[in-house]
């Protein structure tokens, strides 16, 4: 089984995939590429959390790096036309020594030797991400073309309309460059936020990646519920007129358990940029940015958790924790101290 598992990993890495690196401003970058659709064959994709291992030969020949995707693969698979062989998926990372691995999930299996094989002597991941980011830095500015790119829904660079004009930090020029990468995965984290009434994400820095995927699942659920409600209204009208009913394609009922999604994002004030992935006012998604830094207090996770729970007393609550280990530890303590709160800590530990 170990040999078979290893062979499957290498088989996925054999093919180079076309991708793009996009500078979002203030040292934040988005990595976009097409995931072969067959990678999701036989997968229920119920969890919004998934991670991949990425290989970029121009940055390092032997290194593989884990990244949590910000794309909700389940909804992306459903929304992408069946005639398309690839699904657009995105990853988020920062330059200057901050890599988006904090939201990844460890895999404690024997085949982890594959990772060690490629990276015999681990190096700080920022060396790898900085090289990747420098490719976009050297590319010509495309700021003037942002509106056209955002409005072009057929362009896989910005799937599901996630990039909206006016949401990017224009203090730095937007740039984009084409690259080739190898991708291993996806690997899903066993998590189902839809079983809870309230979902709270406490994330710091690039740990926001997992929260973006969870938010995308919440937004997709709300859109499906809205469509379901319209179908039911139409169904009632047709029943009155004795017209045959239509079958619903929505996986969610008009009233679902998951009613609220709150994202607390702790980020240094100097590193902050308005990310374009939370913009959907119709979904009731709540984003609360807590800027830290000189003379600024840290996010009080216990107080924030208590505040949200008190706003929705008696309901089931699930928390997602991602960021530096110290941040996660504080979050775990806060969740354990409050009865009835389940949580998942996205800690990377090989």
Coordinates of C-alpha atoms in Angstrom, one line a residue:
X1 CA 0.0 0.0 0.0
X2 CA 2.9 2.3 0.8
X3 CA 4.4 1.8 -2.7
X4 CA 1.0 2.3 -4.3
X5 CA 0.4 5.5 -2.3
X6 CA 3.9 6.8 -3.3
X7 CA 3.3 5.9 -6.9
X8 CA 0.0 7.8 -6.9
X9 CA 1.7 10.9 -5.5
X10 CA 4.4 10.8 -8.1
X11 CA 1.8 10.2 -10.8
X12 CA 0.1 13.4 -9.9
X13 CA 3.3 15.4 -9.9
X14 CA 4.3 14.2 -13.4
X15 CA 2.3 16.8 -15.2
X16 CA 3.1 20.5 -15.2
X17 CA 0.0 22.7 -14.8
X18 CA -0.4 26.2 -16.2
X19 CA -0.8 28.9 -13.6
X20 CA -0.5 32.6 -12.7
X21 CA 1.0 34.5 -9.9
X22 CA -0.9 37.8 -9.2
X23 CA 0.3 40.6 -6.9
X24 CA -2.7 41.7 -4.9
X25 CA -0.8 44.6 -3.1
X26 CA 1.3 45.1 0.0
X27 CA 3.2 41.8 -0.3
X28 CA 0.1 39.6 -0.8
X29 CA 0.0 37.3 -3.8
X30 CA -2.5 34.9 -5.3
X31 CA -1.5 31.7 -7.1
X32 CA -4.1 30.5 -9.6
X33 CA -4.0 27.4 -11.7
X34 CA -6.3 24.8 -13.3
X35 CA -6.8 21.6 -11.3
X36 CA -7.6 18.6 -13.5
X37 CA -11.2 17.8 -12.8
X38 CA -10.6 14.0 -12.5
X39 CA -8.7 14.7 -9.3
X40 CA -12.1 15.0 -7.6
X41 CA -13.5 11.8 -9.0
X42 CA -15.2 9.8 -6.3
X43 CA -14.8 12.6 -3.8
X44 CA -17.9 13.9 -1.9
X45 CA -16.1 17.2 -1.3
X46 CA -18.2 18.0 1.8
X47 CA -15.3 19.7 3.6
X48 CA -14.5 23.2 2.6
X49 CA -10.9 22.7 3.8
X50 CA -8.4 21.2 1.4
X51 CA -4.6 21.4 1.0
X52 CA -2.2 20.6 -1.8
X53 CA 1.6 20.2 -2.2
X54 CA 3.0 22.5 -4.8
X55 CA 6.3 22.1 -6.7
X56 CA 7.8 24.9 -8.7
X57 CA 11.1 23.9 -10.3
X58 CA 12.3 27.5 -10.9
X59 CA 12.1 28.2 -7.1
X60 CA 13.4 24.9 -5.9
X61 CA 14.0 21.6 -7.7
X62 CA 13.5 19.3 -4.7
X63 CA 11.1 21.2 -2.4
X64 CA 7.4 20.6 -2.1
X65 CA 5.3 23.1 -0.2
X66 CA 1.9 22.6 1.5
X67 CA -0.7 25.2 0.7
X68 CA -4.3 25.5 1.9
X69 CA -6.5 26.4 -1.1
X70 CA -8.8 29.4 -0.6
X71 CA -11.2 27.8 -3.2
X72 CA -14.2 25.8 -2.0
X73 CA -13.7 22.8 -4.3
X74 CA -17.2 21.5 -3.9
X75 CA -18.9 24.6 -5.2
X76 CA -16.2 25.3 -7.8
X77 CA -16.8 21.8 -9.2
X78 CA -20.5 22.4 -9.3
X79 CA -20.3 25.9 -10.8
X80 CA -17.7 25.1 -13.5
X81 CA -19.3 23.9 -16.7
X82 CA -19.0 20.1 -17.2
X83 CA -17.5 20.7 -20.6
X84 CA -14.4 22.2 -18.8
X85 CA -11.6 19.7 -18.0
X86 CA -10.0 21.9 -15.3
X87 CA -11.2 23.7 -12.2
X88 CA -9.7 27.1 -11.4
X89 CA -8.3 26.9 -7.8
X90 CA -6.5 29.7 -5.9
X91 CA -3.9 29.9 -3.1
X92 CA -2.8 32.9 -1.0
X93 CA 0.6 33.7 0.3
X94 CA 2.8 36.6 1.5
X95 CA 6.3 37.7 0.8
X96 CA 9.0 38.4 3.3
X97 CA 9.2 35.2 5.2
X98 CA 5.4 34.5 5.6
X99 CA 4.1 31.4 3.8
X100 CA 0.6 30.1 3.6
X101 CA 1.2 26.8 5.4
X102 CA -0.4 27.5 8.7
X103 CA -3.8 26.4 7.4
X104 CA -2.6 23.1 6.1
X105 CA -3.4 19.8 7.7
X106 CA -0.7 17.3 8.6
X107 CA -0.7 13.8 7.0
X108 CA 0.8 11.3 9.4
X109 CA 1.4 8.5 6.9
X110 CA 4.4 6.6 5.7
X111 CA 4.3 8.2 2.3
X112 CA 5.4 11.5 4.0
X113 CA 8.8 10.2 2.9
X114 CA 7.9 11.6 -0.6
X115 CA 8.1 15.1 0.9
X116 CA 11.4 14.3 2.6
X117 CA 12.7 12.9 -0.6
X118 CA 12.2 16.1 -2.4
X119 CA 13.3 18.3 0.5
X120 CA 16.2 16.5 2.2
X121 CA 17.2 19.5 4.2
X122 CA 14.2 21.8 4.9
X123 CA 14.8 25.5 4.3
X124 CA 12.7 28.4 5.5
X125 CA 9.6 28.5 3.2
X126 CA 9.9 32.2 2.7
X127 CA 12.9 31.6 0.4
X128 CA 10.6 29.6 -1.9
X129 CA 7.6 31.9 -1.7
X130 CA 9.8 35.0 -2.2
X131 CA 11.2 33.5 -5.4
X132 CA 7.6 32.8 -6.6
X133 CA 6.5 36.4 -5.7
X134 CA 9.5 38.0 -7.4
X135 CA 8.2 36.6 -10.7
X136 CA 5.1 38.7 -10.4
X137 CA 7.1 41.7 -9.1
X138 CA 9.1 41.7 -12.4
X139 CA 6.0 41.5 -14.6
X140 CA 4.5 44.6 -16.2
X141 CA 1.7 46.3 -14.3
X142 CA -1.9 45.3 -15.3
X143 CA -3.7 47.7 -13.1
X144 CA -5.5 49.3 -16.0
X145 CA -6.8 45.9 -17.1
X146 CA -8.3 44.9 -13.7
X147 CA -11.8 45.9 -14.6
X148 CA -11.8 43.9 -17.8
X149 CA -10.3 40.9 -16.1
X150 CA -12.8 41.0 -13.2
X151 CA -15.8 41.3 -15.5
X152 CA -14.6 38.5 -17.8
X153 CA -16.3 35.5 -16.1
X154 CA -14.7 33.1 -18.7
X155 CA -11.3 34.0 -17.4
X156 CA -10.2 31.3 -14.9
X157 CA -7.8 33.8 -13.2
X158 CA -10.6 35.1 -11.1
X159 CA -13.0 32.2 -10.5
X160 CA -16.6 32.7 -9.4
X161 CA -16.3 36.5 -9.7
X162 CA -14.1 36.7 -6.6
X163 CA -12.2 39.7 -7.8
X164 CA -14.3 42.8 -7.8
X165 CA -13.0 46.2 -9.0
X166 CA -12.2 48.7 -6.3
X167 CA -11.3 46.1 -3.7
X168 CA -7.6 45.9 -4.3
X169 CA -4.9 48.0 -2.6
X170 CA -4.0 50.3 -5.4
X171 CA -1.0 51.8 -3.5
X172 CA 1.1 49.2 -5.4
X173 CA 0.7 48.2 -9.0
X174 CA -1.1 44.9 -9.7
X175 CA 1.0 42.5 -11.7
X176 CA 0.5 39.0 -13.1
X177 CA 2.8 36.5 -14.6
X178 CA 2.3 33.0 -16.2
X179 CA 4.1 30.1 -14.6
X180 CA 4.2 26.3 -14.7
X181 CA 3.7 24.2 -11.5
X182 CA 3.2 20.7 -10.4
X183 CA 0.4 19.9 -7.9
X184 CA -0.2 17.0 -5.5
X185 CA -3.6 16.7 -4.0
X186 CA -6.2 17.7 -2.9
X187 CA -6.2 16.3 0.7
X188 CA -9.4 17.2 2.6
X189 CA -9.6 18.0 6.3
X190 CA -12.6 16.2 8.0
X191 CA -14.7 19.2 8.8
X192 CA -18.4 20.0 8.1
X193 CA -19.3 23.5 9.3
X194 CA -22.8 23.1 7.8
X195 CA -23.7 20.9 10.8
X196 CA -23.5 23.9 13.2
X197 CA -25.6 27.0 13.5
X198 CA -22.7 29.4 14.1
X199 CA -19.2 29.0 12.6
X200 CA -16.5 31.3 13.9
X201 CA -13.1 31.5 12.2
X202 CA -10.2 32.9 14.3
X203 CA -7.3 33.3 11.9
X204 CA -4.0 35.3 11.9
X205 CA -1.9 36.4 9.0
X206 CA -1.9 34.0 6.1
X207 CA -3.9 31.6 8.2
X208 CA -6.8 33.4 6.6
X209 CA -6.7 31.0 3.7
X210 CA -8.8 28.4 5.4
X211 CA -11.3 31.0 6.5
X212 CA -11.7 32.2 2.9
X213 CA -12.6 28.6 1.8
X214 CA -15.1 28.3 4.7
X215 CA -16.6 31.7 3.8
X216 CA -16.9 30.6 0.2
X217 CA -18.8 27.5 1.3
X218 CA -21.1 29.7 3.4
X219 CA -21.7 32.1 0.5
X220 CA -22.4 29.2 -1.8
X221 CA -24.9 27.7 0.7
X222 CA -26.7 31.0 1.0
X223 CA -27.0 31.3 -2.8
X224 CA -28.3 27.8 -3.1
X225 CA -30.8 28.4 -0.3
X226 CA -32.0 31.6 -2.1
X227 CA -32.4 29.6 -5.4
X228 CA -34.2 26.9 -3.5
X229 CA -36.6 29.4 -2.0
X230 CA -37.4 30.8 -5.4
X231 CA -37.9 27.3 -6.7
X232 CA -40.3 26.5 -3.9
X233 CA -42.2 29.8 -4.5
X234 CA -42.5 28.8 -8.2
X235 CA -43.5 25.3 -7.2
X236 CA -46.3 26.6 -5.0
X237 CA -47.5 28.7 -7.9
X238 CA -47.4 25.8 -10.3
X239 CA -49.3 23.6 -7.9
X240 CA -52.1 26.2 -7.8
X241 CA -52.1 26.2 -11.6
X242 CA -51.8 22.3 -11.7
X243 CA -48.6 22.5 -13.6
X244 CA -46.0 19.6 -13.2
X245 CA -43.3 20.6 -10.7
X246 CA -39.6 21.0 -11.5
X247 CA -36.9 19.1 -9.6
X248 CA -34.5 21.1 -7.5
X249 CA -30.7 20.9 -8.1
X250 CA -29.8 22.4 -4.7
X251 CA -28.1 20.3 -2.1
X252 CA -29.3 22.5 0.7
X253 CA -32.8 23.0 2.0
X254 CA -34.4 26.4 2.2
X255 CA -33.7 26.3 5.9
X256 CA -30.3 24.9 6.8
X257 CA -28.6 24.4 10.2
X258 CA -25.7 26.8 9.3
X259 CA -27.1 30.2 9.9
X260 CA -24.1 32.4 10.7
X261 CA -20.4 32.7 9.7
X262 CA -18.1 35.1 11.5
X263 CA -14.5 35.6 10.5
X264 CA -12.0 37.3 12.9
X265 CA -8.8 38.1 11.0
X266 CA -5.9 39.2 13.1
X267 CA -3.3 40.9 10.9
X268 CA -0.5 43.4 11.4
X269 CA -1.6 46.9 10.4
X270 CA 1.5 47.3 8.2
X271 CA 0.7 44.0 6.4
X272 CA -3.0 44.6 5.9
X273 CA -4.6 44.6 2.4
X274 CA -8.3 44.5 1.6
X275 CA -8.7 41.0 0.2
X276 CA -11.3 40.6 -2.6
X277 CA -12.6 37.2 -1.4
X278 CA -15.1 38.2 1.3
X279 CA -17.2 40.6 -0.8
X280 CA -20.7 39.2 -0.9
X281 CA -23.1 41.4 1.1
X282 CA -26.1 39.3 0.2
X283 CA -24.7 36.3 2.1
X284 CA -24.7 37.9 5.6
X285 CA -21.1 36.8 6.0
X286 CA -19.4 38.8 8.9
X287 CA -15.8 39.8 8.5
X288 CA -14.1 41.5 11.5
X289 CA -10.5 42.6 10.9
X290 CA -8.4 43.2 13.9
X291 CA -5.2 45.1 13.1
X292 CA -2.3 44.6 15.4
X293 CA 1.2 46.1 15.7
X294 CA 2.9 48.9 17.6
X295 CA 0.6 50.2 20.5
X296 CA -2.2 48.0 19.2
X297 CA -3.8 45.2 21.4
X298 CA -3.8 41.6 20.3
X299 CA -7.1 40.0 19.4
X300 CA -8.9 38.7 22.5
X301 CA -10.1 35.4 21.3
X302 CA -11.9 34.4 24.5
X303 CA -13.8 37.7 24.6
X304 CA -14.7 37.6 20.9
X305 CA -15.9 34.0 21.2
X306 CA -18.1 34.9 24.2
X307 CA -19.5 37.9 22.4
X308 CA -20.6 35.9 19.4
X309 CA -22.0 33.0 21.5
X310 CA -24.0 35.5 23.6
X311 CA -25.5 36.9 20.4
X312 CA -26.7 33.5 19.5
X313 CA -27.4 31.7 22.8
X314 CA -28.3 28.0 22.8
X315 CA -27.1 27.3 19.3
X316 CA -24.3 24.9 18.2
X317 CA -21.0 26.6 17.6
X318 CA -17.8 25.4 15.7
X319 CA -14.6 27.4 15.6
X320 CA -11.8 27.2 13.0
X321 CA -8.3 28.2 14.3
X322 CA -5.4 29.0 12.1
X323 CA -2.2 31.0 12.4
X324 CA 1.0 30.9 14.4
X325 CA 1.1 28.1 17.0
X326 CA 0.9 30.5 19.9
X327 CA -2.2 32.1 18.4
X328 CA -3.8 28.6 17.9
X329 CA -2.9 27.6 21.5
X330 CA -4.8 30.6 22.9
X331 CA -7.7 29.8 20.7
X332 CA -7.8 26.2 21.8
X333 CA -7.8 27.3 25.5
X334 CA -10.7 29.7 24.8
X335 CA -12.8 27.1 23.0
X336 CA -12.2 24.4 25.7
X337 CA -13.2 26.8 28.4
X338 CA -16.6 27.3 26.8
X339 CA -19.1 24.5 27.0
X340 CA -20.7 23.3 23.8
X341 CA -18.1 24.7 21.5
X342 CA -16.4 22.4 19.0
X343 CA -13.3 23.5 17.2
X344 CA -10.6 22.5 14.7
X345 CA -7.0 23.7 15.0
X346 CA -5.2 23.9 11.6
X347 CA -1.7 23.3 13.0
X348 CA 1.1 22.1 10.6
X349 CA 3.2 19.5 12.3
X350 CA 5.1 16.8 10.4

